[in-house]
Short mmCIF file of C-alpha atoms in Angstrom, two decimals:
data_model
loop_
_atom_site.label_atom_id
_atom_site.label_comp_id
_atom_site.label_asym_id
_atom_site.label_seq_id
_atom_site.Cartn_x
_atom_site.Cartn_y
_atom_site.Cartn_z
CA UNK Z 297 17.80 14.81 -27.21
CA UNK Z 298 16.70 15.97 -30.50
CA UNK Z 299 18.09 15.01 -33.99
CA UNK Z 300 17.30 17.04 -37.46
CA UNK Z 301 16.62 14.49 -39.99
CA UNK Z 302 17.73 15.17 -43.70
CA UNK Z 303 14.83 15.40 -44.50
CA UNK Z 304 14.12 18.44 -42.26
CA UNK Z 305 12.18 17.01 -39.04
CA UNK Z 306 13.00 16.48 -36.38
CA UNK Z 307 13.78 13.52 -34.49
CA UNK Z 308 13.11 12.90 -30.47
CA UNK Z 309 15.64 10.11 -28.39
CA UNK Z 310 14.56 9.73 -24.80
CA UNK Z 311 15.25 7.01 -22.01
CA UNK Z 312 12.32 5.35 -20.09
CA UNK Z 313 12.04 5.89 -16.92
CA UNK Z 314 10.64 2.85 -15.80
CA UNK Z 315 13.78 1.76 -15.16
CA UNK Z 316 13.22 3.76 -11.91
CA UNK Z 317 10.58 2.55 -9.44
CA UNK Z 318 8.51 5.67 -8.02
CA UNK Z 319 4.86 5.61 -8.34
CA UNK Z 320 3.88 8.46 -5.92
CA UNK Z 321 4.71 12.31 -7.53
CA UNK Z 322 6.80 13.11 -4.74
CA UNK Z 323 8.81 9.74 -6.06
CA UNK Z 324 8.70 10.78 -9.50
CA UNK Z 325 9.87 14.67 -8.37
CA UNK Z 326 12.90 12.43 -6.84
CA UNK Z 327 13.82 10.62 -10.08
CA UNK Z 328 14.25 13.62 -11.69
CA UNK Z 329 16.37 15.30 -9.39
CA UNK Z 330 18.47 12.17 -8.85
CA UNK Z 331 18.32 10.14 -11.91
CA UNK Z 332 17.11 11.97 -14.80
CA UNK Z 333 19.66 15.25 -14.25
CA UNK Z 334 22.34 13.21 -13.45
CA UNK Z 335 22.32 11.67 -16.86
CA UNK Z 336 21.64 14.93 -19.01
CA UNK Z 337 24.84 15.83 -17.25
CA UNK Z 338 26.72 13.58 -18.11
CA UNK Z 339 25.47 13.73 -21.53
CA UNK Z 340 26.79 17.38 -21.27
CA UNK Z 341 23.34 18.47 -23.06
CA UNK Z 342 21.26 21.19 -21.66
CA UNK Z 343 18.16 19.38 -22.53
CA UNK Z 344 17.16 15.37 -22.20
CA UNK Z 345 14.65 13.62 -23.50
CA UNK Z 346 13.01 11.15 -20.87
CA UNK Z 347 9.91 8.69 -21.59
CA UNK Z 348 8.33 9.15 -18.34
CA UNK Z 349 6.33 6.73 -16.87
CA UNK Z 350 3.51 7.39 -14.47
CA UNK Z 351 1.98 5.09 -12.75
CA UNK Z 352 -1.77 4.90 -12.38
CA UNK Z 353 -1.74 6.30 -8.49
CA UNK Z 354 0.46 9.26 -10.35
CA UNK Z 355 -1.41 9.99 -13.13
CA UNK Z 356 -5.02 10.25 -10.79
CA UNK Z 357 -2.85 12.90 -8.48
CA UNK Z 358 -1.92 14.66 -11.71
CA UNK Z 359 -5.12 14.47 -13.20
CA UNK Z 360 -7.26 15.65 -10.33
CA UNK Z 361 -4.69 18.17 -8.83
CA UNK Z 362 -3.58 21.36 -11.81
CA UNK Z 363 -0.80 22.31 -8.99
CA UNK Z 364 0.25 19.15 -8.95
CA UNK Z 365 0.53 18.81 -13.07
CA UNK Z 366 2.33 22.56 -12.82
CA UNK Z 367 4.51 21.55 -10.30
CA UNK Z 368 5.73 18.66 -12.44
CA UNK Z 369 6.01 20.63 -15.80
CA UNK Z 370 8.37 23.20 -13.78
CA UNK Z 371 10.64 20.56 -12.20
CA UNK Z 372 11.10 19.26 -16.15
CA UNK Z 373 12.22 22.49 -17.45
CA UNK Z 374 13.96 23.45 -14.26
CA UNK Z 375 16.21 20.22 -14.69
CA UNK Z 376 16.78 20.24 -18.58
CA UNK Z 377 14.14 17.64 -19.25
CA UNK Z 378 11.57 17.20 -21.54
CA UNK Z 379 8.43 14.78 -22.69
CA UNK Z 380 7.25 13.62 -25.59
CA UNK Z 381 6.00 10.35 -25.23
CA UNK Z 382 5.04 8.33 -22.24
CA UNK Z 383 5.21 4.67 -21.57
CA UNK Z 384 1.71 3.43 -20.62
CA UNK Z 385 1.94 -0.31 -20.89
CA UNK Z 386 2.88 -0.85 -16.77
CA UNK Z 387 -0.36 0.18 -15.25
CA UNK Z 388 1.11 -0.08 -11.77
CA UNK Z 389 3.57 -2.57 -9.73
CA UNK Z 390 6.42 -2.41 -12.12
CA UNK Z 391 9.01 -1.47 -9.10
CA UNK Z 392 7.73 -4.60 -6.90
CA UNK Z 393 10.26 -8.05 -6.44
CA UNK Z 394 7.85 -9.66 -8.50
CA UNK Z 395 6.19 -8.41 -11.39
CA UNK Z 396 6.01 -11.53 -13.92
CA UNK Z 397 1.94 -11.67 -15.51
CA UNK Z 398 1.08 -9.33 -13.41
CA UNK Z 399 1.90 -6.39 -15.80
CA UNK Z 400 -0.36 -7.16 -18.55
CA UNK Z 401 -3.82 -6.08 -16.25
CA UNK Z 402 -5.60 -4.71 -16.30
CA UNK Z 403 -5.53 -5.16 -20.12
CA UNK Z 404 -8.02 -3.26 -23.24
CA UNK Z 405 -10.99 -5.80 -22.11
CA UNK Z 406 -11.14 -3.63 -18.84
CA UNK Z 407 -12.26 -0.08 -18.20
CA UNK Z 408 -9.25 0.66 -15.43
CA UNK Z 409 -6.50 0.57 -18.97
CA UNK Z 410 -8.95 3.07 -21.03
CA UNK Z 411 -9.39 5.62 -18.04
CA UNK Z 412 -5.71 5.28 -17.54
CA UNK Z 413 -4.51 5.44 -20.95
CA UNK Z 414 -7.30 8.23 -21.24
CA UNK Z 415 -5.69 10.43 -18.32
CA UNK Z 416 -2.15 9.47 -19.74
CA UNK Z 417 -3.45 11.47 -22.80
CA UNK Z 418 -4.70 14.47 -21.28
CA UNK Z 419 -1.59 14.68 -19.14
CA UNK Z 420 1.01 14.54 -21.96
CA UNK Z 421 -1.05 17.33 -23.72
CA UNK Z 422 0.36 19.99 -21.04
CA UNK Z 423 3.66 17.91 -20.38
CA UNK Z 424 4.93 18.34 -24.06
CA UNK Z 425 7.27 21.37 -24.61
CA UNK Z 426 6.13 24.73 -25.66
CA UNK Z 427 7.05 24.34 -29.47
CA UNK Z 428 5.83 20.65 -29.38
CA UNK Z 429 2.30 19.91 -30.87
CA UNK Z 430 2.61 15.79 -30.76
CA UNK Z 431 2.79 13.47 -28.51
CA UNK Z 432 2.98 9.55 -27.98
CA UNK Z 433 1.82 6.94 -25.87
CA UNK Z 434 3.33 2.91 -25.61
CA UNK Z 435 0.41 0.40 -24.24
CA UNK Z 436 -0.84 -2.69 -23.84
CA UNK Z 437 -1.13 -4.67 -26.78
CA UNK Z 438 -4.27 -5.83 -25.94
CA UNK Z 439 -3.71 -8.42 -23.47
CA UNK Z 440 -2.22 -11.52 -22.71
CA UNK Z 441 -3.14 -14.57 -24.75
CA UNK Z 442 -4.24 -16.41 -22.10
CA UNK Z 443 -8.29 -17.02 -22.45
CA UNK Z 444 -8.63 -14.69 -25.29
CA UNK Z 445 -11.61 -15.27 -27.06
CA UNK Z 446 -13.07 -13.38 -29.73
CA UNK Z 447 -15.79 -11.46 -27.20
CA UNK Z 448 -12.58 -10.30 -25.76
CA UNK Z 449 -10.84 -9.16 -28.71
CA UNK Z 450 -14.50 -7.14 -29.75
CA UNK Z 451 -14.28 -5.68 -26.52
CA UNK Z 452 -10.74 -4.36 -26.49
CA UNK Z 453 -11.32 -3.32 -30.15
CA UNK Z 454 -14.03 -1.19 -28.71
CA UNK Z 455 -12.06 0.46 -26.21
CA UNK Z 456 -9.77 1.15 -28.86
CA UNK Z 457 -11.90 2.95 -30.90
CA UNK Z 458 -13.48 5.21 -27.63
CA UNK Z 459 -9.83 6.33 -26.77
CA UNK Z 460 -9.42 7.27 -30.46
CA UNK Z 461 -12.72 9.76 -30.04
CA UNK Z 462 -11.41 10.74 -26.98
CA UNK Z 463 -7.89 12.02 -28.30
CA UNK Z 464 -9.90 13.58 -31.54
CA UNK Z 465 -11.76 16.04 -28.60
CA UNK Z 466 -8.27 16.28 -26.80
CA UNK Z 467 -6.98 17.98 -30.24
CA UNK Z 468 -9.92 20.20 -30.35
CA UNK Z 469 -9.77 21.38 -27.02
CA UNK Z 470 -5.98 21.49 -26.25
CA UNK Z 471 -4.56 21.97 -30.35
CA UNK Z 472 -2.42 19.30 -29.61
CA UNK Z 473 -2.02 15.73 -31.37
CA UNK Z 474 -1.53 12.06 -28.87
CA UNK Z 475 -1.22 9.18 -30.62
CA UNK Z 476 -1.19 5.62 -28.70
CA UNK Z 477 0.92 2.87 -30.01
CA UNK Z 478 0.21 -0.74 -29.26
CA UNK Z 479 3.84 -2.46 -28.32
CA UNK Z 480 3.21 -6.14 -29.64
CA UNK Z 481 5.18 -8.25 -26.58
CA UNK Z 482 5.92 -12.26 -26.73
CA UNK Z 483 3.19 -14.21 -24.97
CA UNK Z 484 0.55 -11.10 -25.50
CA UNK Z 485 -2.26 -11.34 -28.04
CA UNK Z 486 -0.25 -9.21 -30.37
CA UNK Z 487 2.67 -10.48 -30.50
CA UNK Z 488 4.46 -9.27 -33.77
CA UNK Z 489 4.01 -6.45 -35.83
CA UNK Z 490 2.21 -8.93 -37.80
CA UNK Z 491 -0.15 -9.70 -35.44
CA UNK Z 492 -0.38 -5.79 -34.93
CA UNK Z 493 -1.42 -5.45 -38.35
CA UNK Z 494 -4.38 -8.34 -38.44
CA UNK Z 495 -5.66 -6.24 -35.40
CA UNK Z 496 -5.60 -3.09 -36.41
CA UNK Z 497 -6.53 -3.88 -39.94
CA UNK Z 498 -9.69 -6.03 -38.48
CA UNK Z 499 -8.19 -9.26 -39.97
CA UNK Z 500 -10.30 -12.09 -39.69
CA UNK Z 501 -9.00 -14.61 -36.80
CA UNK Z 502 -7.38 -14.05 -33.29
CA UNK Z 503 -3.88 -12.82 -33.28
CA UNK Z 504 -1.92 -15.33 -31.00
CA UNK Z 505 1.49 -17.00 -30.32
CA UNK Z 506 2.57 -20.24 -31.91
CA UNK Z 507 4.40 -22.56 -29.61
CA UNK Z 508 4.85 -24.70 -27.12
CA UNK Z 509 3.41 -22.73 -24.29
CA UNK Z 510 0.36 -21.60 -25.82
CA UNK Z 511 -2.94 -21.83 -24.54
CA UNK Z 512 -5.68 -21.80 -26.92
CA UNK Z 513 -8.59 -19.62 -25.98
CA UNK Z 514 -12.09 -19.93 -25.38
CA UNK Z 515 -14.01 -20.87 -28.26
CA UNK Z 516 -15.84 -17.78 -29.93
CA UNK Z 517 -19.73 -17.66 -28.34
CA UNK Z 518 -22.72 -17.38 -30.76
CA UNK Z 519 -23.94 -14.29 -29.15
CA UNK Z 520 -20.47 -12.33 -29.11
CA UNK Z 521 -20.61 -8.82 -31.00
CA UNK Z 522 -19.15 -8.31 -34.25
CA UNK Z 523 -15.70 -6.94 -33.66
CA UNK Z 524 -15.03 -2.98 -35.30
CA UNK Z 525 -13.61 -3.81 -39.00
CA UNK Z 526 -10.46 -1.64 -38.25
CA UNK Z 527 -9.82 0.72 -35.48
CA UNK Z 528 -9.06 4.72 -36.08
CA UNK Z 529 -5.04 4.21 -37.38
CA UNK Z 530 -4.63 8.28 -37.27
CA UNK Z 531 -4.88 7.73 -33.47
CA UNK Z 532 -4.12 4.02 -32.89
CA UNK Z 533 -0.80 2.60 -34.56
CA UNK Z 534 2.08 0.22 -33.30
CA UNK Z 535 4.97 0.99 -30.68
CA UNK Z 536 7.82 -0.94 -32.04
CA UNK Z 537 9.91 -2.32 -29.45
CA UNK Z 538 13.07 -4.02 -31.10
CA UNK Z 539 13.74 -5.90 -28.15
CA UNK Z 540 10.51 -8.29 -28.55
CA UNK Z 541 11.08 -8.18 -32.89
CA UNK Z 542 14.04 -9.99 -32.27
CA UNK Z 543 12.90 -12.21 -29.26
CA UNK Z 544 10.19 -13.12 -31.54
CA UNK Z 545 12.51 -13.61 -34.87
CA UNK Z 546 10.56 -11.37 -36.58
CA UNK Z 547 12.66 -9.90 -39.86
CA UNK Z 548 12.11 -6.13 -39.34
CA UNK Z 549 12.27 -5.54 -42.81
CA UNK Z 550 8.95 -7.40 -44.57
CA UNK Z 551 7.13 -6.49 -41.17
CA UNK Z 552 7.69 -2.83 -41.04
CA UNK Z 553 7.23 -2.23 -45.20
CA UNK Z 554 3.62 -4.57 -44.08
CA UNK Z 555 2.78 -1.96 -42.01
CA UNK Z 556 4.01 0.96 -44.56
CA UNK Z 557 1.59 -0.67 -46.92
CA UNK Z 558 -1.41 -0.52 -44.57
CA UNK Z 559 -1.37 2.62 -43.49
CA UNK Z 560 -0.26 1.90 -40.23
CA UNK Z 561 1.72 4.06 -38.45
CA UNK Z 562 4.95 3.48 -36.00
CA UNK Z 563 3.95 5.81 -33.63
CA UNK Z 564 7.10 4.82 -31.62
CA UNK Z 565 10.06 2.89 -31.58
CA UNK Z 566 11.77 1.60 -28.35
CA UNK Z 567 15.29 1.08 -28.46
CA UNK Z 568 16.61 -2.62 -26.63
CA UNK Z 569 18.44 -5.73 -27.26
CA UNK Z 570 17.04 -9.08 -26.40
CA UNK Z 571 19.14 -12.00 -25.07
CA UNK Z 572 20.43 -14.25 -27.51
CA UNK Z 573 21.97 -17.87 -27.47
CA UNK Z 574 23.70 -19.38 -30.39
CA UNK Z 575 24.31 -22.98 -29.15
CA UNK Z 576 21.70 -23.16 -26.04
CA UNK Z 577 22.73 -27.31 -26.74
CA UNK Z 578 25.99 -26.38 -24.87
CA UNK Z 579 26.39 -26.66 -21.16
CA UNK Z 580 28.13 -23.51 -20.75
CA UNK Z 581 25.75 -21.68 -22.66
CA UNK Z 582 22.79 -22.87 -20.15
CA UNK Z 583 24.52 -22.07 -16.89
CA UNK Z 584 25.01 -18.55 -19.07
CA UNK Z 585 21.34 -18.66 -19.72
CA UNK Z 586 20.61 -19.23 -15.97
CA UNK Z 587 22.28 -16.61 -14.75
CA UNK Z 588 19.69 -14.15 -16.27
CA UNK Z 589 16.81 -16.39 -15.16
CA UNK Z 590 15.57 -14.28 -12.05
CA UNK Z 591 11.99 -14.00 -10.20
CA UNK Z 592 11.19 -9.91 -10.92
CA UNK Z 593 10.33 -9.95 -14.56
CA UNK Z 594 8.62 -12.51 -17.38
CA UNK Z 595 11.84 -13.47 -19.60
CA UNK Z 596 9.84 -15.03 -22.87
CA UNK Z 597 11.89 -17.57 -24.56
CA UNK Z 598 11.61 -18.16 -28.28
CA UNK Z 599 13.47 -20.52 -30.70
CA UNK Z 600 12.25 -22.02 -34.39
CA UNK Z 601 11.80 -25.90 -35.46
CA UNK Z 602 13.89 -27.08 -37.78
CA UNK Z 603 10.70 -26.33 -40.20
CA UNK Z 604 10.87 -23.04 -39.28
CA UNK Z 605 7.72 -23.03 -36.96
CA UNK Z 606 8.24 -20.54 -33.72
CA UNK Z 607 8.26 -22.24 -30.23
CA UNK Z 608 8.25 -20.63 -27.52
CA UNK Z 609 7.84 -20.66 -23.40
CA UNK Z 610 6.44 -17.95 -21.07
CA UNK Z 611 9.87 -17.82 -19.51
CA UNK Z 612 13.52 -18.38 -19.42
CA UNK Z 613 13.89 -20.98 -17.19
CA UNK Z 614 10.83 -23.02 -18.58
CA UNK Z 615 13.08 -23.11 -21.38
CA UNK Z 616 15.84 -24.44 -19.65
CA UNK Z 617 13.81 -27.08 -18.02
CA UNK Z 618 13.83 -26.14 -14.27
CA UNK Z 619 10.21 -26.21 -13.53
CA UNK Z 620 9.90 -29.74 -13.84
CA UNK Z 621 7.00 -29.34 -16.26
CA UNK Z 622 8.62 -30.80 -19.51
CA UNK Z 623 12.07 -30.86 -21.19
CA UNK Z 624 12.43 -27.24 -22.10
CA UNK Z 625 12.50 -26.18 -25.34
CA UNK Z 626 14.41 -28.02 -28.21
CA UNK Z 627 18.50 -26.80 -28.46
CA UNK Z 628 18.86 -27.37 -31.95
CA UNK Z 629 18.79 -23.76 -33.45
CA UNK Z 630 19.18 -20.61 -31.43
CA UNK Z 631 17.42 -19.30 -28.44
CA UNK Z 632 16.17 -15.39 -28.10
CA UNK Z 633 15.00 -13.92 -24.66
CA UNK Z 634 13.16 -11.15 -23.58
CA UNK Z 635 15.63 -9.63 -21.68
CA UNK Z 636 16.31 -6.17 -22.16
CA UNK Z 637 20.30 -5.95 -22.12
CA UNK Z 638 22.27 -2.74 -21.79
CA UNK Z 639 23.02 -1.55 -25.01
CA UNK Z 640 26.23 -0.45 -24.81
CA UNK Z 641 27.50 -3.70 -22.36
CA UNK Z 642 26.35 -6.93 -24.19
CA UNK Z 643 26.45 -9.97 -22.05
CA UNK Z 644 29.91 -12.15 -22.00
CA UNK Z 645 30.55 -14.92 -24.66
CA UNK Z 646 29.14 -17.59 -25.39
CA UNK Z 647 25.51 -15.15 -25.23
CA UNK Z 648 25.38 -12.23 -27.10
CA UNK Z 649 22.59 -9.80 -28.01
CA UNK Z 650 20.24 -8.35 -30.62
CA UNK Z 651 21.47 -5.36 -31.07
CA UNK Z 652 22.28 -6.03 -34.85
CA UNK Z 653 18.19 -6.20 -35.20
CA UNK Z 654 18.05 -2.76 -33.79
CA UNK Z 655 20.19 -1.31 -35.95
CA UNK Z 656 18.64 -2.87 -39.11
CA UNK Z 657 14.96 -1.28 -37.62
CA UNK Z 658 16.58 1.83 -36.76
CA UNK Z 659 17.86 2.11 -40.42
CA UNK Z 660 15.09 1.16 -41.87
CA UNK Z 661 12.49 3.55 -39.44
CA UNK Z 662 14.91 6.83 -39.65
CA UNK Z 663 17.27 6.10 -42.72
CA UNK Z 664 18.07 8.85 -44.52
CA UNK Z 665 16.84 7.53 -47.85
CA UNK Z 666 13.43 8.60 -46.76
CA UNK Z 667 10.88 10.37 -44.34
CA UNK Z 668 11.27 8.54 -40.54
CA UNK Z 669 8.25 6.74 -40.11
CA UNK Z 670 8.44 7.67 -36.79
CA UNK Z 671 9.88 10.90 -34.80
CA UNK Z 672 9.72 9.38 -31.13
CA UNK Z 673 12.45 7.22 -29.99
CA UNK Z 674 12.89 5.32 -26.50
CA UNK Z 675 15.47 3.67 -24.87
CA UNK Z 676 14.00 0.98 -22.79
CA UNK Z 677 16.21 -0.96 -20.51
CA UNK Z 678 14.08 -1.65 -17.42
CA UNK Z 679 16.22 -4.66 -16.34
CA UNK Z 680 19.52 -3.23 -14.99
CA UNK Z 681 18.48 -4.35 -11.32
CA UNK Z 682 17.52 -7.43 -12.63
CA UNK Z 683 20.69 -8.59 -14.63
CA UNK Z 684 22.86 -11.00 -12.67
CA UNK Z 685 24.32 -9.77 -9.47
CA UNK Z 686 27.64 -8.93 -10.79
CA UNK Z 687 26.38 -6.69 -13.75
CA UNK Z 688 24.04 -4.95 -11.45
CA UNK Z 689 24.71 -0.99 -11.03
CA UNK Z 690 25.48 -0.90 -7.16
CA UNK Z 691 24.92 3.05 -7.14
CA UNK Z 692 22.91 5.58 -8.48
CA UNK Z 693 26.07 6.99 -10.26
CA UNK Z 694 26.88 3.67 -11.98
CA UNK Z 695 23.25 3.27 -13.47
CA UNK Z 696 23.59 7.20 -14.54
CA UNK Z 697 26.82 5.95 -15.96
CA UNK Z 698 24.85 3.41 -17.74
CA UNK Z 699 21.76 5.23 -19.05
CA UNK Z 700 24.32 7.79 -20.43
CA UNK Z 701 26.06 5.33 -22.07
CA UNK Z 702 23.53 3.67 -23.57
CA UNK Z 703 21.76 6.97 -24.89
CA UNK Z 704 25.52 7.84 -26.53
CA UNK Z 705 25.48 4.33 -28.67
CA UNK Z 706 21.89 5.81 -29.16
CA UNK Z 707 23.28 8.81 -30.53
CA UNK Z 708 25.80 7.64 -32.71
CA UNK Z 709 23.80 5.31 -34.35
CA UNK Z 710 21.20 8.30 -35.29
CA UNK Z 711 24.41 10.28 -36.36
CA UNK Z 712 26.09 7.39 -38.24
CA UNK Z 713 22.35 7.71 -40.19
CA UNK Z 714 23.12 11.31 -41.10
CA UNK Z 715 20.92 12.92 -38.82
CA UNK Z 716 22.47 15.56 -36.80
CA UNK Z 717 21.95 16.49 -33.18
CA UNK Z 718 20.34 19.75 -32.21
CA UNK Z 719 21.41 21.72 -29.01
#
């Protein structure tokens, strides 16, 4: 779907299709035919806008077979769909029962995620549409705190700044403009946009998570390299995913107008609502809360201290106290989970959602007081199979239903901003 912004550009909404679990082409040739088409229709639009994601055993048949990449392009515009932007931050695995730390490896300390992210690049180049010249990849945001020193960082820094030569020869050769956007994730080494912005700006310490389920890292070793100062921001920016802002109580407005100020860019924004608990002291509100507690996906758990310090656990019910481990975390101000909730179909009282925190960052990235600071949008709900049982979409018309429906709140908020939408 494509929006004109006042201010003459245009403006890309897609949905991610990680949501759906193929990894193979001839899986991802399926999606298409039965999920992605099945939503543009209901949408009644002759064109959609999909984030596709392809896993790594796609994206080395794509890469290594040109029949296979022209065979893909021609099944997009034979259904009405188009690509802008991929998600690259699954590398592969995201379909399996359980997916939990798995997904952040290989991370930027590793070869595998530069190759990948590298062939990601190259593919979207002959993906994008005919009268598109840009496109935009979501990634890793380095890795995941766990163990990571500063040798680590320096590495992943590194790779960082090869994949930023590499997409300066993709222009040359191709004429056409990727940009990769680190998507700062509870738990990960980037966490907030903050922490995006020490990174990419070569701050001076380790971006990391405050709480009560950090681990400290290694300590830095004498002979460790000196880490790049900054990495190349016309290539390398931020993916903002409102889901883990608010999960993270991160105010989107200081944090975004940080970024502004630096010269770093949003290269994309993903669209989702975290989980969120007013009174998690309340006994009703935890069996709520455990309900969404389920073995697929990592469900990050953040509250603040009465001093206004961030606490956090690796997952839901480590917050709640079901592991056995320690007393959860404190109930005396309100809880935020990553949990990427339907947009449209916030959970039942007493939980609600974030979705007030993704309007204020949609405002504030596409308003139509100025230039968007970013042109790619995503809808990213990934969890629908994971939600309770009796929210689950038992069909593959009900979670077309859904999708849709979530893309039209998607719409009318970008319309309620005074863009308008193109045909």
């Amino acid at each position: 779907m494509r929006f004109r912004h006042p201010d003459g550009s245009t403006v890309h909404l897609a949905y991610c299709t990680n949501v759906h679990p193929a990894e193979t082409l001839d899986g991802i040739l399926d999606q298409l035919r039965d999920h992605c088409e099945p939503v543009r229709k209901r949408l009644g639009r002759d064109r959609l806008g999909i984030g596709l994601w392809l896993a790594r055993a796609a994206a080395r048949v794509l890469t290594a077979d040109p029949a296979a990449l022209r065979l893909l392009r021609k099944e997009l515009d034979v259904r009405g769909l188009e690509v802008v932007t991929l998600n690259g931050f699954p590398y592969e695995g995201f379909g399996d029962s359980h997916v939990k730390y798995r997904v952040y490896r290989p991370d930027w300390t590793e070869p595998a995620r530069l190759e990948y992210t590298a062939d990601l690049a190259r593919l979207l180049t002959a993906l994008l549409p005919d009268d598109a010249t840009e496109g935009t990849i979501s990634t890793l945001p380095l890795a995941w705190r766990t163990d990571f020193d500063e040798h680590r960082r320096t590495v992943a820094l590194e790779a960082l700044h090869t994949l930023g030569a590499r997409l300066d020869a993709l222009q040359d050769t191709t004429g056409r403009s990727i940009r990769v956007g680190l998507e700062p994730e509870p738990g990960c080494t980037i966490e907030t946009l903050a922490d995006a912005l020490a990174a990419l700006t070569g701050a001076s310490g380790t971006p990391g998570t405050p709480g009560t389920s950090n681990t400290p890292g290694n300590p830095v070793t004498s002979d460790a390299p000196a880490a790049p100062a900054t990495v190349p921001t016309h290539r390398i920016g931020v993916c903002v995913d409102t889901c883990h802002l608010a999960t993270s109580f991160e105010e989107p407005g200081p944090a975004l107008d940080a970024l502004h100020r630096a010269g770093i860019p949003v290269v994309k924004a993903q669209l989702s609502a975290a989980l969120h608990a007013e009174e998690p002291a309340r006994a009703d509100v935890r069996d709520a809360l455990g309900a969404f507690a389920e073995p697929r996906f990592l469900h990050q758990t953040r509250t603040r201290s009465v001093q206004g310090a961030l606490l956090a656990t690796d997952d839901l019910d480590e917050a709640l106290g079901d592991r056995g481990s320690g007393t959860g975390l404190p109930t005396g101000s309100p809880w935020r989970a990553h949990f990427h909730v339907p947009l449209h179909a916030p959970p039942q009282p007493p939980l609600t959602s974030t979705l007030p925190v993704l309007q204020d960052t949609l405002a504030r990235l596409v308003g139509p007081a100025a230039p968007p600071r970013t042109h790619h949008l995503e809808v990213e709900t990934y969890t629908w199979q994971a939600l309770p049982p009796e929210l689950r979409p038992r069909t593959r018309a009900r979670l077309a239903d859904g999708i849709a429906a979530e893309l039209s709140l998607a719409r009318d908020l970008l319309t309620d901003l005074g863009l308008k939408e193109l045909p």
